[in-house]
Coordinates of C-alpha atoms and ligand atoms in Angstrom, one line a residue:
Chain A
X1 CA 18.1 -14.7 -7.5
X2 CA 16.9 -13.9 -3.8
X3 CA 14.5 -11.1 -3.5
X4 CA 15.0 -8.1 -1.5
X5 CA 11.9 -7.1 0.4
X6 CA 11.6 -3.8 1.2
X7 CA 7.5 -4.2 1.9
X8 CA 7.4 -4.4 5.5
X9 CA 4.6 -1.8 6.0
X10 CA 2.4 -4.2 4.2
X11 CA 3.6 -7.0 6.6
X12 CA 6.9 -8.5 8.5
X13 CA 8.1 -12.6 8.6
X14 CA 7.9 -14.1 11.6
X15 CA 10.6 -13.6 13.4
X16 CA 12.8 -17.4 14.7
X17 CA 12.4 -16.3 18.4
X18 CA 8.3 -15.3 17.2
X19 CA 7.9 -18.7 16.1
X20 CA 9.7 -20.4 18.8
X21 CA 7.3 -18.9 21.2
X22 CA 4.4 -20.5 19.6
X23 CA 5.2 -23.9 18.7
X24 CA 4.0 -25.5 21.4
X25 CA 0.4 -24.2 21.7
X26 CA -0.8 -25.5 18.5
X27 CA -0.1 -29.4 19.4
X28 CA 1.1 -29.7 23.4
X29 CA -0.8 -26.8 25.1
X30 CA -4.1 -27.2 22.7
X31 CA -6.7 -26.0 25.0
X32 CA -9.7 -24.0 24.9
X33 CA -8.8 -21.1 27.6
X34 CA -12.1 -21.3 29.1
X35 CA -12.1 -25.0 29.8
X36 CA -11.4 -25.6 33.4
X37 CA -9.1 -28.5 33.1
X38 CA -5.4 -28.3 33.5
X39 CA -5.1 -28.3 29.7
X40 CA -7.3 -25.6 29.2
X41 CA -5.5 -23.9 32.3
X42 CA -2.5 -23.9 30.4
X43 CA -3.4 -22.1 27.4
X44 CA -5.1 -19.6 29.4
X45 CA -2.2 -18.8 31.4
X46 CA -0.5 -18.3 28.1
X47 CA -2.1 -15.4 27.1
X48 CA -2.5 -14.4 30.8
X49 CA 0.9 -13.6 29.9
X50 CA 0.9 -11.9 26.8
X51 CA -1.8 -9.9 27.9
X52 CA 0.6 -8.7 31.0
X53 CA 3.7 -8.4 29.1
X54 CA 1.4 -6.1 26.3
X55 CA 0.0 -3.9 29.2
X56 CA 3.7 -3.5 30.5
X57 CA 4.4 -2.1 27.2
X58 CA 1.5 0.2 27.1
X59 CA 1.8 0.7 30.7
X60 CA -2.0 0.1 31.3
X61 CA -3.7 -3.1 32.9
X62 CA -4.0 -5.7 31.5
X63 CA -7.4 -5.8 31.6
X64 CA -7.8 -2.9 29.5
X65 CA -6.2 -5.5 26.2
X66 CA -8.0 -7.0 24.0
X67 CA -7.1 -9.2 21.3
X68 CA -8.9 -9.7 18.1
X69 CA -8.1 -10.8 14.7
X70 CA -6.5 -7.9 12.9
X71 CA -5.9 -4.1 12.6
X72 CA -9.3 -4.0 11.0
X73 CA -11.3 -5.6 13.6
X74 CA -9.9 -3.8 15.9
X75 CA -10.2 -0.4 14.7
X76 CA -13.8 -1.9 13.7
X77 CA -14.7 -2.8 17.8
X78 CA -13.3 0.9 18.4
X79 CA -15.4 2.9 15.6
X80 CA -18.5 0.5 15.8
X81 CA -18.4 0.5 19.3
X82 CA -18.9 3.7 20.2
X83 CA -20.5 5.6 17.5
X84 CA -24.6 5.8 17.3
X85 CA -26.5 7.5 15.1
X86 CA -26.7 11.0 15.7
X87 CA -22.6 10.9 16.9
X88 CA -19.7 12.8 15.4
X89 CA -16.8 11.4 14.7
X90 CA -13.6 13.1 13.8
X91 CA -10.9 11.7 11.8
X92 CA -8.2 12.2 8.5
X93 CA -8.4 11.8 4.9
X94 CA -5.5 9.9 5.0
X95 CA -7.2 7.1 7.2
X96 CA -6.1 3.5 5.9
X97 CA -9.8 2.2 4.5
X98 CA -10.3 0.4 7.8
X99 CA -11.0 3.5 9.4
X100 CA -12.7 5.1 5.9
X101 CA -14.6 2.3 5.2
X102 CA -16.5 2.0 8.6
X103 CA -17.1 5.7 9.4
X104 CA -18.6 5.9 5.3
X105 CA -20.9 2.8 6.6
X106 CA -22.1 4.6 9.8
X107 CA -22.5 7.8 8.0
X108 CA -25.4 6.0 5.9
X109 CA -26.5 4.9 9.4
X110 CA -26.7 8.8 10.6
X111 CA -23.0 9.1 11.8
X112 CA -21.8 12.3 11.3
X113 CA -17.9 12.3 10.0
X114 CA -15.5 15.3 9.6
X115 CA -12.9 13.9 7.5
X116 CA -9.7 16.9 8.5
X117 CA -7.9 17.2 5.6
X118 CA -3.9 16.9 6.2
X119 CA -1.3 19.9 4.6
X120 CA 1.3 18.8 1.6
X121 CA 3.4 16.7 4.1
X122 CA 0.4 14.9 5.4
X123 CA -0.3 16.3 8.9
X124 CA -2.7 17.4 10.4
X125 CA -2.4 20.0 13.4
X126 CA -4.6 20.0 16.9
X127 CA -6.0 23.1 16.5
X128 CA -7.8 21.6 13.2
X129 CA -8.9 18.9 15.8
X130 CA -10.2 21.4 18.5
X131 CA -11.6 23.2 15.7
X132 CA -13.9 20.3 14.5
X133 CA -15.2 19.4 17.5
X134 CA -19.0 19.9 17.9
X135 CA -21.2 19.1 20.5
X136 CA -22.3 16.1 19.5
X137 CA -18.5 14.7 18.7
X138 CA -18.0 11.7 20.8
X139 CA -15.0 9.9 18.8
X140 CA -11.5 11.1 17.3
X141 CA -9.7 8.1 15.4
X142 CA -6.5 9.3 13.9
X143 CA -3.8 6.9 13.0
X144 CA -0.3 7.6 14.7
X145 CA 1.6 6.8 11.7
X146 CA 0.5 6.4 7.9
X147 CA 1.0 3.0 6.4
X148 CA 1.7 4.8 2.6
X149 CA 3.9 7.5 3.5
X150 CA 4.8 7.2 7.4
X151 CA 4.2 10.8 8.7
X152 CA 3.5 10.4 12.1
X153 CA 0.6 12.6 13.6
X154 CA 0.6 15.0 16.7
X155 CA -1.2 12.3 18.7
X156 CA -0.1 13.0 22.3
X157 CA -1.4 16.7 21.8
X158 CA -4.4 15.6 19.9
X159 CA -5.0 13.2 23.0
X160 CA -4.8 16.4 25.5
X161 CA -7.4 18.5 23.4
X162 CA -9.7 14.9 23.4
X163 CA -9.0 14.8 27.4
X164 CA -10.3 18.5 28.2
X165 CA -13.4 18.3 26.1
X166 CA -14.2 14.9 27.3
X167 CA -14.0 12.9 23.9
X168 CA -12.8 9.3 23.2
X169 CA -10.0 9.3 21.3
X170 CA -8.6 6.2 19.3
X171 CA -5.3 6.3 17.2
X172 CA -4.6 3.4 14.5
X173 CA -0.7 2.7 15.9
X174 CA -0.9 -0.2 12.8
X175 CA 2.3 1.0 11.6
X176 CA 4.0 1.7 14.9
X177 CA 4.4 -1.0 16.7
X178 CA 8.2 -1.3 16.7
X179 CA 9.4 2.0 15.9
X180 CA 7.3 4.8 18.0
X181 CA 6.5 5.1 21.9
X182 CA 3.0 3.1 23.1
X183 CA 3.1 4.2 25.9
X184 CA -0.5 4.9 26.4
X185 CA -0.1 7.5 29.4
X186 CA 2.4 9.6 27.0
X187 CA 0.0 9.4 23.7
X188 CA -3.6 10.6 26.2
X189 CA -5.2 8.0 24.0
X190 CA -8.4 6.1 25.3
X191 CA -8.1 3.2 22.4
X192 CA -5.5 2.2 20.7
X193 CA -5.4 -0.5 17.8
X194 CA -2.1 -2.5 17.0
X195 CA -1.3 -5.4 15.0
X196 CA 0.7 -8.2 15.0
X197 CA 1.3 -9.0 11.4
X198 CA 3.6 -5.7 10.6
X199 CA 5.9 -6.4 14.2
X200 CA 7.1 -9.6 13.1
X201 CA 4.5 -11.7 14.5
X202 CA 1.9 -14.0 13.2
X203 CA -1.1 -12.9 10.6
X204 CA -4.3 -12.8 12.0
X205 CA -4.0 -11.2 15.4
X206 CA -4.8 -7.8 16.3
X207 CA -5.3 -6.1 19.6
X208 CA -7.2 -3.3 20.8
X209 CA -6.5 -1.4 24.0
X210 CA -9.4 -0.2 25.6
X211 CA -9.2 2.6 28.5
X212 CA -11.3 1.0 31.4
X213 CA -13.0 4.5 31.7
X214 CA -14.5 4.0 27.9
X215 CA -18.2 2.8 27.6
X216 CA -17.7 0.5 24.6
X217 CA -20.4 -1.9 23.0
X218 CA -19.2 -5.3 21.7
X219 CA -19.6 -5.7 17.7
X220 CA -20.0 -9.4 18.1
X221 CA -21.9 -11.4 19.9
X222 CA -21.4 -14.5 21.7
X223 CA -18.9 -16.1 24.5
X224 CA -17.8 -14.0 27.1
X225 CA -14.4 -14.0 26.1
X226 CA -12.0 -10.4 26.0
X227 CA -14.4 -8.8 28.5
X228 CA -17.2 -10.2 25.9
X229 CA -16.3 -7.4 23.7
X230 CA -14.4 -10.3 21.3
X231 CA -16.3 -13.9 21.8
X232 CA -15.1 -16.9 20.2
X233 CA -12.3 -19.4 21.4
X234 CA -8.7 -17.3 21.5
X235 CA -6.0 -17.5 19.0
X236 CA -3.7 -18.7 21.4
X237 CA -0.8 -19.3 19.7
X238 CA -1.1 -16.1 18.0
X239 CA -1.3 -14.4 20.8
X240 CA 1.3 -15.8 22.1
X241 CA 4.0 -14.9 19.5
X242 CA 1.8 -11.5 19.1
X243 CA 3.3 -10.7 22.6
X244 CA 6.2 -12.0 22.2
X245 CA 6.9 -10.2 18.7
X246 CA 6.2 -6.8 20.0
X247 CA 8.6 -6.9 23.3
X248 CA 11.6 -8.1 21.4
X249 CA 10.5 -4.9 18.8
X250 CA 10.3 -2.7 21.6
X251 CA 13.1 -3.7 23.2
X252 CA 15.2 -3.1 19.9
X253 CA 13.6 0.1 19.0
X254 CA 15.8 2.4 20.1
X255 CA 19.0 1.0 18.1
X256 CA 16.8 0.1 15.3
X257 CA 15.5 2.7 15.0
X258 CA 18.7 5.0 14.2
X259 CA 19.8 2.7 11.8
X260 CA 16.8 2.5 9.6
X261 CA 16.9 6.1 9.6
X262 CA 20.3 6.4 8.8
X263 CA 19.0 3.8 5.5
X264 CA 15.9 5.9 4.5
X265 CA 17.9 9.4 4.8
X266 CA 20.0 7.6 2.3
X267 CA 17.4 6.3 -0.1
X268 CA 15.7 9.6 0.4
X269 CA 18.8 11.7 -1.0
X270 CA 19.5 9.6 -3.7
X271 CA 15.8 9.2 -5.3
X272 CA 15.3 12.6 -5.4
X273 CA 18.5 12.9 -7.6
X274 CA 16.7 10.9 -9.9
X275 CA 15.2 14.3 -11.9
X276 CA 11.6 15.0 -11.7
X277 CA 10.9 13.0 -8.7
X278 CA 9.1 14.1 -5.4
X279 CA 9.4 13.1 -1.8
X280 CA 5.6 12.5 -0.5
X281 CA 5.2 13.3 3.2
X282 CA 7.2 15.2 5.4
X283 CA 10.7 14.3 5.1
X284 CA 11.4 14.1 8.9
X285 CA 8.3 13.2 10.7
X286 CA 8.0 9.8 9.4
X287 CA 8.5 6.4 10.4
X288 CA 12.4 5.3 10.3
X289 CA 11.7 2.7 8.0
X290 CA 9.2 4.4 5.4
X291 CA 10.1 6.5 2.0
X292 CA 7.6 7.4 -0.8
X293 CA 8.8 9.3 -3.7
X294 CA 6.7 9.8 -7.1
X295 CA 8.0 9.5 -10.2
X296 CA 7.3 11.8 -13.3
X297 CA 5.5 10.0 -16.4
X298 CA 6.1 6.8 -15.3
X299 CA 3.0 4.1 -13.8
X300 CA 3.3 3.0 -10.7
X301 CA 2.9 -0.8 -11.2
X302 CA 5.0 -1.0 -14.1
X303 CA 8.0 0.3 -11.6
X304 CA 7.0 -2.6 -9.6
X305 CA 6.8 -5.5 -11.2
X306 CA 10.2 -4.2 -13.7
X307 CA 11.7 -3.7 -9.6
X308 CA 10.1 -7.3 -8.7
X309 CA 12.2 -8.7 -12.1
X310 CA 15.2 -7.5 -10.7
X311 CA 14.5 -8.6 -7.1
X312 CA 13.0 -6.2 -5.6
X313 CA 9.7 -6.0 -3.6
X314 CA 7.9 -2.4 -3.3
X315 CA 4.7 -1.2 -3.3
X316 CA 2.9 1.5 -5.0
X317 CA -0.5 3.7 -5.2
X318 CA -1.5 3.6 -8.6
X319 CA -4.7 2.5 -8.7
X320 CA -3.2 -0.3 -11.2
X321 CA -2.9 -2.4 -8.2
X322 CA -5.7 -1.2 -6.0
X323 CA -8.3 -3.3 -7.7
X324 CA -10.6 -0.5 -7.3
X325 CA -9.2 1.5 -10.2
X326 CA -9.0 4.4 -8.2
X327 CA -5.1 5.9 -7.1
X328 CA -4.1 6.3 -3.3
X329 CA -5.9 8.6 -1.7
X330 CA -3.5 9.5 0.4
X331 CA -1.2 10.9 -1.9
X332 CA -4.8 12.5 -3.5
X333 CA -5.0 14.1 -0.1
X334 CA -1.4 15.6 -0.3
X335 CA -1.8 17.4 -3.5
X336 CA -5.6 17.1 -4.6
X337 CA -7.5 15.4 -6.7
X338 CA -6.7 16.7 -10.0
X339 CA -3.0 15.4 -9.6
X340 CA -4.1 12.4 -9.5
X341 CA -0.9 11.3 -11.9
X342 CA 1.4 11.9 -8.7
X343 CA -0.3 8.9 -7.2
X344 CA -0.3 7.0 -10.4
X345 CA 3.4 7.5 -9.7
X346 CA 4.2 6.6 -6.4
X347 CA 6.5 3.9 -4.9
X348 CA 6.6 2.6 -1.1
X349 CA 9.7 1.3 -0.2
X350 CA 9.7 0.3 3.4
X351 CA 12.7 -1.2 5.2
X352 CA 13.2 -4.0 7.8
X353 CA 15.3 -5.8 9.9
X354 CA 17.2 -7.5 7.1
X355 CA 17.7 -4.7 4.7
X356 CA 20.9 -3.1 4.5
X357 CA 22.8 0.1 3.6
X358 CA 23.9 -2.5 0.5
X359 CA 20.8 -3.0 -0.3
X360 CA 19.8 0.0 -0.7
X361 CA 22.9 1.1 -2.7
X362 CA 21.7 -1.7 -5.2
X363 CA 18.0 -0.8 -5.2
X364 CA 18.7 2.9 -6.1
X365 CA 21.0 1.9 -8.9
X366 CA 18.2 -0.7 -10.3
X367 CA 15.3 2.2 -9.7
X368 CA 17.4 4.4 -11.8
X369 CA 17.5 2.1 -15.0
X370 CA 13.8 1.5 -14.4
X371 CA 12.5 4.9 -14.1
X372 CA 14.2 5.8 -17.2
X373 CA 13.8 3.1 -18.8
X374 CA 10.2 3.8 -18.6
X375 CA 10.1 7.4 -19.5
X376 CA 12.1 6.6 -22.7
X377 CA 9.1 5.1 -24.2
X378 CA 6.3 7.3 -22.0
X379 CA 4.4 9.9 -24.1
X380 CA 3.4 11.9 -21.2
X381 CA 7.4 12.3 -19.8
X382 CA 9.1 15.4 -21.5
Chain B
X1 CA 10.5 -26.4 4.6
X2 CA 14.5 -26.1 3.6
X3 CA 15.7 -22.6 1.7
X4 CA 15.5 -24.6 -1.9
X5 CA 11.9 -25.6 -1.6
X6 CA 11.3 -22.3 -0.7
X7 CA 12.8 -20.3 -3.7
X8 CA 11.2 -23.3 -5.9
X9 CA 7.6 -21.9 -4.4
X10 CA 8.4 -18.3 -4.9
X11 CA 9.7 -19.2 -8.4
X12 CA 6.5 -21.5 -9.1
X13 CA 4.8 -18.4 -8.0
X14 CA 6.4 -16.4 -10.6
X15 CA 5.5 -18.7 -13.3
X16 CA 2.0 -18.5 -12.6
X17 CA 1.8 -14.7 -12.2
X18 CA -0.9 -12.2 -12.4
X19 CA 0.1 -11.9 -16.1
X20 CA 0.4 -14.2 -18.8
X21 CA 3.9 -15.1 -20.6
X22 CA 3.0 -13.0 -23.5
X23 CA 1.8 -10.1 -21.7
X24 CA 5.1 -10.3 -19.7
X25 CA 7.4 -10.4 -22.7
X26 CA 5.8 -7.9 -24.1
X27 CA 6.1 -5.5 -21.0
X28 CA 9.7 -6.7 -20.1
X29 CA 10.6 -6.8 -23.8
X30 CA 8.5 -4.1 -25.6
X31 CA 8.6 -3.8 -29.2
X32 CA 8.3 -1.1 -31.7
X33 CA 8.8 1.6 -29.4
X34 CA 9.7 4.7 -30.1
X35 CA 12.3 6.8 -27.8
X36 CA 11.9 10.5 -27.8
X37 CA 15.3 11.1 -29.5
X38 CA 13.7 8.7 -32.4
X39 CA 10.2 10.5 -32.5
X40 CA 12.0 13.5 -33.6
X41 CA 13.5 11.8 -37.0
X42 CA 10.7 9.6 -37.4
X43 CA 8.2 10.4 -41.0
X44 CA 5.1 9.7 -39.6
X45 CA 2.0 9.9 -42.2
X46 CA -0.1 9.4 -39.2
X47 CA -0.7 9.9 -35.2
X48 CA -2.8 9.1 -33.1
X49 CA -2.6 10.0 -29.2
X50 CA -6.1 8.9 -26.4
X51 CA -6.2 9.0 -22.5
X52 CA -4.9 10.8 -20.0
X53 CA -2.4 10.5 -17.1
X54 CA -4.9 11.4 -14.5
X55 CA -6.5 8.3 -15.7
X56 CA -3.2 6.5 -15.3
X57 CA -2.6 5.4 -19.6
X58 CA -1.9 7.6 -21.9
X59 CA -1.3 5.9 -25.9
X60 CA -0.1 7.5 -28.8
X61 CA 0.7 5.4 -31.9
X62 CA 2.5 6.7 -35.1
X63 CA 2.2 4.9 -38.3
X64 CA 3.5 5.3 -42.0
X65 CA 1.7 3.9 -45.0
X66 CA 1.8 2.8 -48.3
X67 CA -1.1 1.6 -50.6
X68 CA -3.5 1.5 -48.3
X69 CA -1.2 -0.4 -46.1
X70 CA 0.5 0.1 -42.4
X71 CA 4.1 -0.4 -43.0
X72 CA 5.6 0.8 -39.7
X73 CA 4.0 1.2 -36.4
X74 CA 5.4 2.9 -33.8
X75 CA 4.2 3.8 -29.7
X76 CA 4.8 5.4 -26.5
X77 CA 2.6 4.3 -23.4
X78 CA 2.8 5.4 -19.9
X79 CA 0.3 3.3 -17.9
X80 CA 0.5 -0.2 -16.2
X81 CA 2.1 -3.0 -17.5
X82 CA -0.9 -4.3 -19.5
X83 CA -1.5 -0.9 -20.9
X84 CA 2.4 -1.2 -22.1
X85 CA 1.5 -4.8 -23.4
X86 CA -1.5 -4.1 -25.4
X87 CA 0.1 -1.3 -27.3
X88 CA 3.2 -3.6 -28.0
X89 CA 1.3 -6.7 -29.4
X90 CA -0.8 -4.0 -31.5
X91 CA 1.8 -2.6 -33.2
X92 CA 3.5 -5.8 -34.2
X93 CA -0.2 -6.7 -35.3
X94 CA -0.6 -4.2 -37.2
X95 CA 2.4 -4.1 -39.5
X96 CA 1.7 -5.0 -42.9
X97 CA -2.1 -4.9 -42.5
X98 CA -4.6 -2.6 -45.2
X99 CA -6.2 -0.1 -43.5
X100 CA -9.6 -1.1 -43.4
X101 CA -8.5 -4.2 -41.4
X102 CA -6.8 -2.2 -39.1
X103 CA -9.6 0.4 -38.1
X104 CA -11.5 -3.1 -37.3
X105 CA -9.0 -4.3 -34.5
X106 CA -11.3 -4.5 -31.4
X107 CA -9.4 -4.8 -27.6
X108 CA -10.9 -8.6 -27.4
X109 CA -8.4 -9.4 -30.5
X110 CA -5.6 -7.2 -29.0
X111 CA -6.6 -9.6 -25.3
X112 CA -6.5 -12.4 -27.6
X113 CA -3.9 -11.8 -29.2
X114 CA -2.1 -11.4 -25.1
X115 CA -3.7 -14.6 -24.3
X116 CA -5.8 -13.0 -21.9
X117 CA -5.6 -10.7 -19.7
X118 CA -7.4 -10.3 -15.8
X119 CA -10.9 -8.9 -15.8
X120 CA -9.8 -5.5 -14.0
X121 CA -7.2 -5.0 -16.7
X122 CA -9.9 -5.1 -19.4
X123 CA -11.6 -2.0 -19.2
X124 CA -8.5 0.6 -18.6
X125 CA -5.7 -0.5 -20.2
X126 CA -6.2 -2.0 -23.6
X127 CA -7.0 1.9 -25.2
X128 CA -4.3 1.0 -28.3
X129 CA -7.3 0.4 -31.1
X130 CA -8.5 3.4 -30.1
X131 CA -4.9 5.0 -30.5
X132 CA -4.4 3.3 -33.4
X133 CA -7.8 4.4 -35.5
X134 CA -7.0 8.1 -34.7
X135 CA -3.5 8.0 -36.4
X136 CA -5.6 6.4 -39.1
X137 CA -8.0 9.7 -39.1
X138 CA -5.1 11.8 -38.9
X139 CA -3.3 9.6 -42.0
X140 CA -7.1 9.6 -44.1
X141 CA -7.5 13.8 -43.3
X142 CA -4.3 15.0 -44.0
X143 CA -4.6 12.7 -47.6
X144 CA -8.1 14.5 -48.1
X145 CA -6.4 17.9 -48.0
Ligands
PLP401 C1 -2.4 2.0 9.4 C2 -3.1 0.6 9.2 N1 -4.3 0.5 9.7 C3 -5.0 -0.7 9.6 C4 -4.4 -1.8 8.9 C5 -5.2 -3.0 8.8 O1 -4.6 -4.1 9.5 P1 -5.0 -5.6 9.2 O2 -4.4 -5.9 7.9 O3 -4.3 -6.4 10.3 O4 -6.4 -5.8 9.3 C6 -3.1 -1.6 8.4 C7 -2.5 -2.7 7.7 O5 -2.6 -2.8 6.5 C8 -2.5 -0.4 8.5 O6 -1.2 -0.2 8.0

């Protein structure tokens, strides 16, 4: 039995063009960037390139890219490198722990954080932005769309309130790579972090755009690579496909787009004919590709692996499979913390490329069995 | 790699899962369940319910007894797969056992009995002895009155 992956917030295949694009600079064009030899030369042009064809996407220069080594690096550089103690930072309860993690760490280091808490659907409006600013707030990090349930944020107004009061503003675009608009002039962001992992491009490469106008510290020391603010010899290779992934996304976007959506509206409609189930996040202001429902009196991981038994691949938020025994907290954010049993519940299902309307005829038929299936023998399901 | 080696991987993959093949037989297979339709007809002489589903496991455990002994053992569990496991190897544990040997199941003979179970699992999920030891209480108090 093939499995059908419907997981793709948690990360993409390479794609056969992807891969193409990088063969050759792991053997053949092997060199260190900064070496000055024609084989070195070679590698650096490389991600001369993919720096340029990034920038053409975010319409900013190229200078102002800079790869790393993941989502979480990034958004690390952009938090790390700009807080100091005695800062305010303003951000979400619904960050993904990349962003949490670090601002929790700089508040024992006398960071100040105001954590906005988002509405039932998961947003978050400006005016709770303009509201929290304080004199001493010098960074807003707010992620464009969620990686559990996909609502995409106001950024592009956010970015206009962080313009007129003069603060830096970074968005986590993690999950947007291939469906929303980066174009950084549009969003009046100052930093914005991406990854390659979830656009169909190779793990382990990130990349952080950085306004030139933004007085950013490095968070690791040592070669002078990235503008210094990311030393140590360049993935090239990643890179390379890094670039190359997020063109061809872009370029399909538009078209893509409209058919995923047309896939989740259909998912969408027919879970929540399966009684006693809930949509989490707001129905249209979500990524094309994302839908999170909860279940009733059911656990979360026991959907999942009885869904990975029949072939299908999801997620969830119980905190079964968090390893930290706690349930997502972003679907603790949407309905507080005493419901906590809606998170235990909860199912991500995110589309791709590959999935089809089939697919997802069969996946709601299989969910169906499961859920009940489940419920017959849950005490807690009346 | 061609497309076979690579469904042999995923497949090897499988075979050494997060679980172990008892646990999973027991989640994909439970037995001694009871459905609600079959709670309602079922002569209980004892049950027992612990946990809660903010918590994420919720056991409750019905047993009937004669002589001193468990003769049926019935259970609903909503909670992760290895909470659905340990309740399901319980009860077929159980079954036929005196009393006083039941109240003395700990979770490390219910693991056991699962061949194991990973570390993180250990603490939530395996709450069925407990489960089981209050449909006991509720079997020894009703018998007192
Ligand atoms: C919204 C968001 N931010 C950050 C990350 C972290 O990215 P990475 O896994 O590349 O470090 C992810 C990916 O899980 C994400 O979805």
């Amino acid at each position: 039995m093939e499995s059908i992956y419907l997981d793709h917030s948690a990360t993409t295949y390479v794609r056969p063009e992807v891969l193409k694009s990088m063969i050759s600079y792991f053997s053949e064009y092997y060199g260190n960037p900064g070496s000055m030899h024609r084989i070195g030369l070679t590698a650096k042009q490389a991600i001369d390139t993919a720096r340029k064809i990034t920038a053409e996407i975010l319409n900013c220069d190229p200078e102002e890219i800079i790869f790393t080594g993941s989502g979480t690096e990034s958004i690390n550089m952009a938090i790390q490198g700009i807080a100091e103690r005695g800062d305010h930072i303003i951000t979400t309860n619904t960050e993904h722990h990349a962003v949490l993690h670090t601002c929790q760490f700089l508040e024992k280091r006398g960071v100040e954080v105001t954590y906005l808490p988002v509405n039932q659907k998961g947003l978050i409006t400006p005016e709770q932005v303009e509201k929290a600013i304080k004199k001493n707030t010098k960074l807003i990090t707010i992620a464009y769309a969620n990686n559990e349930i996909g609502v995409i944020q106001p950024i592009s107004q956010i970015g206009n309130i962080s313009k007129k009061r003069k603060i830096y503003f970074h968005t986590d675009a993690c999950q947007a790579g291939l469906y929303l608009d980066l174009n950084i002039k549009n969003l009046n962001v100052d930093m914005m972090t991406l990854n390659s992992s979830k656009v169909y491009g190779p793990k382990g490469v990130g990349m952080l755009f950085v306004d030139r106008s933004v007085k950013i510290r490095p968070i690791l020391f040592g070669g002078s690579q990235e503008q210094g603010l990311r030393p140590g010899t360049e993935n090239v290779p990643g890179i390379v496909g890094f670039a190359t992934a997020l063109k061809i996304g872009q370029k399909e976007k538009q078209k893509e787009n409209i058919r995923l959506e047309n896939i989740r509206d259909y998912l969408i409609q027919e879970l929540l004919k399966i009684s006693d189930t809930k949509l989490n996040g707001d129905p249209k202001k979500r990524l094309p590709n994302n839908v999170n429902v909860s279940f009733d009196g059911v656990e979360g991981e026991s959907i999942i692996l009885r869904l990975d038994e029949k072939g299908f691949c999801v997620s969830t938020g119980s905190a079964c499979t968090s390893r930290s025994l706690e349930p997502s907290h972003v679907i603790q954010a949407l309905y507080g913390s005493d419901k906590k049993e809606i998170a235990h519940g909860s199912i991500r299902i995110t589309l791709g490329k590959k999935t089809t309307m089939n697919n997802a005829r069969n996946f709601v038929e299989v969910i169906k069995d499961v859920v009940s299936g489940l419920r017959e023998i849950s005490p807690v399901y009346k | 790699m061609n497309k076979q080696k690579i469904k042999n991987k995923i497949k090897e993959t499988n075979n050494s899962w997060f679980y172990t093949d008892i646990v999973k037989d027991h989640f994909f297979n439970p037995k001694n369940f009871l459905t609600d339709k079959e709670a309602k007809n079922y002569k209980a002489d004892g049950v027992g319910i612990v946990g809660s589903s903010a918590c994420g496991d919720v056991m409750k455990m019905w047993i009937r007894v004669k002589n001193n002994k468990i003769i049926d053992c019935k259970w609903q569990t909503f909670g992760c797969a290895s909470a659905l496991a340990s309740t399901s190897v319980l009860s077929t544990m159980v079954i036929g056992m005196k009393l006083e040997d039941a109240k003395k199941i700990t979770p490390q003979d219910i693991i056991k009995k699962l061949g194991g179970l990973p570390q993180i699992k250990i603490h939530c999920s395996v709450l069925g002895d407990q489960a089981l030891r209050k449909a006991i209480e509720d079997y020894e108090g009703k018998k007192v009155k």
